Amino acid sequence: MYIDTHCHLSKEDYDDIDLIINDNILAGVEKVIISGCTRDSILESIELSKKYDCVYVTLGYHPSEVNEINDNSLLELEDIIKNNSKVVGVGEIGLDYYYGKDDIDKQKKLFRDQLQLAEKLNLPVVIHSRDAVLDTINILKEYPTLRGVIHCFGGSLETANIYIKMGYLLGIGGVVTFKNSKLGEVIKNVDLSNIVLETDSPYLTPEPFRGKKNSSKYIPLVAEKISNIKNVDVFLVEEITTNNANKIFDLK
Ligand code: NI
């Protein structure tokens, strides 16, 4: 059975969530972890985790929320995490310089505040890093006891090895199936024990469905691609990545 370690499941994107959950089970995806990373999606993902056994959540403010949050946001976040047993991590949190660096200091502060929260609550972190690899690595090094997943990893083999050495797993999703993807070199040279599968749905739909709305049910396509690249049986990819996900997020 598979685990989608990172998706965004919301009524805004999917009319019928019962159907999505059903399709997941038919496709062999037994658990999904929703990343609640805006205030609305934090509250909605908690509700979904109460409704569905197979739904877990990680919660944290995405760097793009840096101007949306207020003084109370982090206290409220801590409170929600403490009061919900299906919260299995903090994230996605991190740095995003893709749209510019105007708010870089605010982003760094928000990132550090949430890393401290994860440390305090003894939870793994889910890291979003876009065009910010050096700052991400340097800040994570300030918290050497933390572990987690580098969500939607898209860097070089050298960067992958730095994260792995620091105790992080690589979140690999639909991008690995894209024709122009450079992830093959990374996947080939990295042990399966360092990889978890994710969709980031509704975004980043794997081939041959690229361009359509993504869903956790496509996780097997990601596993298949990884098995082709590494020339190993897809069941091995399934077994190892599921074990990795259960372990890092301590899923019951
Ligand atoms: Ni995401």
Coordinates of C-alpha atoms and ligand atoms in Angstrom, one line a residue:
M1 CA 0.0 0.0 0.0
Y2 CA 1.1 3.5 -0.8
I3 CA 1.2 6.7 1.2
D4 CA 0.8 10.2 -0.3
T5 CA 2.9 12.2 2.1
H6 CA 2.0 15.6 0.7
C7 CA -1.3 16.7 -0.9
H8 CA -3.7 19.7 -0.7
L9 CA -7.1 18.2 -0.4
S10 CA -9.8 20.9 -0.2
K11 CA -13.4 21.5 -1.3
E12 CA -12.1 24.5 -3.3
D13 CA -10.4 22.0 -5.6
Y14 CA -12.4 18.8 -5.4
D15 CA -16.2 18.7 -5.5
D16 CA -16.5 15.2 -4.0
I17 CA -13.9 14.3 -1.4
D18 CA -15.6 11.0 -0.6
L19 CA -15.0 10.0 -4.2
I20 CA -11.3 11.0 -4.0
I21 CA -10.8 8.9 -0.9
N22 CA -12.5 6.0 -2.5
D23 CA -10.4 6.3 -5.7
N24 CA -7.3 6.4 -3.5
I25 CA -8.2 3.1 -1.8
L26 CA -8.9 1.5 -5.2
A27 CA -5.5 2.7 -6.4
G28 CA -3.7 1.2 -3.4
V29 CA -3.1 4.5 -1.6
E30 CA -4.0 3.7 2.0
K31 CA -3.0 7.0 3.7
V32 CA -2.7 10.6 2.7
I33 CA -1.1 13.5 4.5
I34 CA -2.7 16.9 3.8
S35 CA -0.5 19.9 4.1
G36 CA -2.5 22.7 5.7
C37 CA -0.5 25.7 5.0
T38 CA -2.9 28.7 5.0
R39 CA -5.3 29.5 7.9
D40 CA -8.3 28.2 5.9
S41 CA -6.6 25.0 4.8
I42 CA -5.3 24.4 8.3
L43 CA -8.9 24.4 9.7
E44 CA -10.3 22.4 6.7
S45 CA -7.6 19.7 6.8
I46 CA -8.2 19.2 10.5
E47 CA -11.9 18.6 9.8
L48 CA -11.0 16.1 7.0
S49 CA -8.7 14.2 9.3
K50 CA -11.5 13.8 11.8
K51 CA -13.9 12.6 9.1
Y52 CA -11.6 10.1 7.4
D53 CA -9.3 7.5 9.1
C54 CA -6.9 7.5 6.2
V55 CA -6.3 11.3 6.4
Y56 CA -3.4 12.8 8.4
V57 CA -2.2 16.3 8.4
T58 CA 0.9 18.5 8.7
L59 CA 0.3 22.1 9.6
G60 CA 2.3 25.2 9.2
Y61 CA 2.3 28.6 7.4
H62 CA 3.7 28.5 3.9
P63 CA 6.2 31.3 3.2
S64 CA 3.7 32.9 0.8
E65 CA 1.5 33.5 3.9
V66 CA 4.1 35.7 5.5
N67 CA 1.9 38.9 5.1
E68 CA -1.3 37.2 5.9
I69 CA -0.5 36.0 9.5
N70 CA -0.7 38.1 12.7
D71 CA 0.7 37.9 16.2
N72 CA -1.8 35.3 17.2
S73 CA -1.3 33.0 14.2
L74 CA 1.5 30.9 15.7
L75 CA -0.1 30.6 19.1
E76 CA -3.3 29.4 17.4
L77 CA -1.3 27.0 15.3
E78 CA 0.4 25.5 18.4
D79 CA -2.9 25.1 20.1
I80 CA -4.5 23.3 17.1
I81 CA -1.5 21.0 16.8
K82 CA -1.6 20.1 20.5
N83 CA -5.3 19.3 20.4
N84 CA -5.4 17.1 17.3
S85 CA -3.8 13.7 17.4
K86 CA -3.7 13.3 13.6
V87 CA -1.3 16.2 13.2
V88 CA 1.9 14.4 12.3
G89 CA 4.3 17.2 11.4
V90 CA 4.9 20.9 11.0
G91 CA 4.7 22.2 7.4
E92 CA 4.9 23.0 4.7
I93 CA 7.2 25.7 6.0
G94 CA 10.3 27.3 4.4
L95 CA 11.5 29.9 2.0
D96 CA 10.3 31.0 -1.4
Y97 CA 12.3 33.5 -3.3
Y98 CA 10.8 32.7 -6.7
Y99 CA 8.5 35.8 -6.6
G100 CA 11.2 38.1 -5.3
K101 CA 13.1 38.8 -2.1
D102 CA 11.2 41.8 -0.7
D103 CA 10.1 39.9 2.4
I104 CA 13.1 37.7 2.9
D105 CA 13.7 38.7 6.5
K106 CA 10.0 38.1 7.4
Q107 CA 10.1 34.7 5.7
K108 CA 13.2 33.7 7.6
K109 CA 11.7 34.7 10.9
L110 CA 8.5 32.8 10.2
F111 CA 10.5 29.8 9.1
R112 CA 12.6 29.9 12.3
D113 CA 9.6 30.4 14.5
Q114 CA 8.0 27.3 13.1
L115 CA 11.1 25.2 13.2
Q116 CA 11.3 26.1 16.9
L117 CA 7.7 25.0 17.3
A118 CA 8.4 21.7 15.7
E119 CA 11.4 21.3 18.0
K120 CA 9.2 22.1 21.0
L121 CA 6.5 19.7 20.0
N122 CA 8.9 17.0 18.9
L123 CA 7.4 16.8 15.4
P124 CA 9.0 16.3 12.0
V125 CA 9.0 19.2 9.5
V126 CA 8.0 19.4 5.9
I127 CA 10.2 21.9 4.0
H128 CA 9.2 24.1 1.1
S129 CA 12.3 25.6 -0.6
R130 CA 12.2 27.4 -3.9
D131 CA 15.1 29.3 -5.3
A132 CA 16.4 29.4 -1.7
V133 CA 18.6 26.3 -1.2
L134 CA 21.5 27.9 0.6
D135 CA 19.5 29.8 3.1
T136 CA 17.3 26.8 3.7
I137 CA 20.2 24.5 4.4
N138 CA 21.9 27.1 6.7
I139 CA 18.7 27.7 8.7
L140 CA 18.0 24.0 9.0
K141 CA 21.5 23.6 10.4
E142 CA 20.6 25.8 13.3
Y143 CA 18.1 23.0 14.4
P144 CA 20.3 19.9 14.2
T145 CA 17.8 17.7 16.1
L146 CA 15.0 18.2 13.6
R147 CA 14.1 15.7 11.0
G148 CA 11.7 15.7 8.1
V149 CA 11.0 15.8 4.4
I150 CA 12.3 18.2 1.7
H151 CA 9.0 18.6 -0.1
C152 CA 9.0 18.5 -3.9
F153 CA 12.8 18.1 -4.0
G154 CA 14.2 19.5 -7.2
G155 CA 17.9 20.1 -6.6
S156 CA 21.2 18.5 -7.6
L157 CA 22.6 15.2 -6.4
E158 CA 25.0 17.3 -4.3
T159 CA 22.2 19.1 -2.6
A160 CA 20.3 15.9 -2.1
N161 CA 23.3 14.4 -0.3
I162 CA 23.6 17.4 2.0
Y163 CA 19.9 17.1 3.1
I164 CA 20.2 13.3 3.5
K165 CA 23.3 13.7 5.7
M166 CA 21.3 16.2 7.8
G167 CA 18.7 13.5 8.3
Y168 CA 16.1 14.6 5.8
L169 CA 14.1 12.5 3.3
L170 CA 13.4 13.7 -0.2
G171 CA 9.8 14.1 -1.2
I172 CA 9.4 12.9 -4.8
G173 CA 6.3 13.5 -6.9
G174 CA 5.0 13.9 -10.4
V175 CA 7.9 16.0 -11.6
V176 CA 10.1 12.9 -11.8
T177 CA 7.8 11.7 -14.7
F178 CA 8.2 14.9 -16.7
K179 CA 10.3 14.7 -19.9
N180 CA 12.6 17.6 -18.9
S181 CA 13.1 16.4 -15.3
K182 CA 16.6 16.3 -14.0
L183 CA 15.7 14.2 -11.0
G184 CA 16.7 10.9 -12.7
E185 CA 20.4 11.5 -11.8
V186 CA 19.4 12.1 -8.2
I187 CA 17.0 9.1 -8.0
K188 CA 19.7 6.8 -9.6
N189 CA 22.2 7.7 -6.9
V190 CA 20.2 8.0 -3.8
D191 CA 19.1 5.0 -1.8
L192 CA 15.3 4.3 -1.6
S193 CA 15.6 4.6 2.2
N194 CA 15.9 8.4 1.6
I195 CA 12.7 8.8 -0.4
V196 CA 9.0 9.3 0.3
L197 CA 6.3 9.7 -2.4
E198 CA 4.0 12.7 -2.7
T199 CA 1.7 14.3 -5.2
D200 CA 1.4 17.9 -4.1
S201 CA -2.1 17.5 -5.6
P202 CA -3.9 19.3 -7.1
Y203 CA -0.6 20.5 -8.6
L204 CA 2.2 18.7 -10.5
T205 CA 0.2 15.9 -12.1
P206 CA 2.4 13.0 -13.3
E207 CA 2.6 11.8 -16.9
P208 CA 0.5 10.7 -18.8
F209 CA -2.0 13.0 -17.0
R210 CA 0.1 16.1 -16.9
G211 CA -2.1 19.2 -17.3
K212 CA -5.1 17.6 -15.6
K213 CA -5.9 17.9 -11.9
N214 CA -3.7 15.8 -9.7
S215 CA -4.9 13.4 -7.1
S216 CA -3.3 11.0 -4.6
K217 CA -4.5 8.0 -6.8
Y218 CA -1.7 8.8 -9.2
I219 CA 1.0 8.0 -6.6
P220 CA 1.6 4.5 -8.2
L221 CA 2.8 6.4 -11.4
V222 CA 5.5 8.1 -9.4
A223 CA 6.6 4.8 -7.9
E224 CA 6.6 3.2 -11.3
K225 CA 8.9 5.9 -12.7
I226 CA 11.3 5.6 -9.8
S227 CA 11.3 1.8 -10.2
N228 CA 12.2 2.2 -13.9
I229 CA 15.0 4.7 -13.1
K230 CA 16.5 2.5 -10.4
N231 CA 15.8 -0.7 -12.3
V232 CA 14.1 -2.3 -9.3
D233 CA 10.7 -3.9 -8.7
V234 CA 8.0 -1.4 -8.2
F235 CA 6.8 -3.4 -5.1
L236 CA 10.2 -2.6 -3.5
V237 CA 9.7 1.1 -4.1
E238 CA 6.2 0.8 -2.6
E239 CA 7.4 -1.1 0.5
I240 CA 10.4 1.0 1.3
T241 CA 8.8 4.4 0.7
T242 CA 5.7 3.4 2.7
N243 CA 8.0 2.3 5.6
N244 CA 9.9 5.5 5.4
A245 CA 6.7 7.6 5.5
N246 CA 5.3 5.6 8.4
K247 CA 8.5 6.0 10.3
I248 CA 9.2 9.7 9.8
F249 CA 5.6 10.7 10.5
D250 CA 5.1 8.1 13.1
L251 CA 1.8 7.0 11.5
K252 CA -0.4 4.6 13.4
Ligands
NI1 NI 2.5 21.6 -1.2

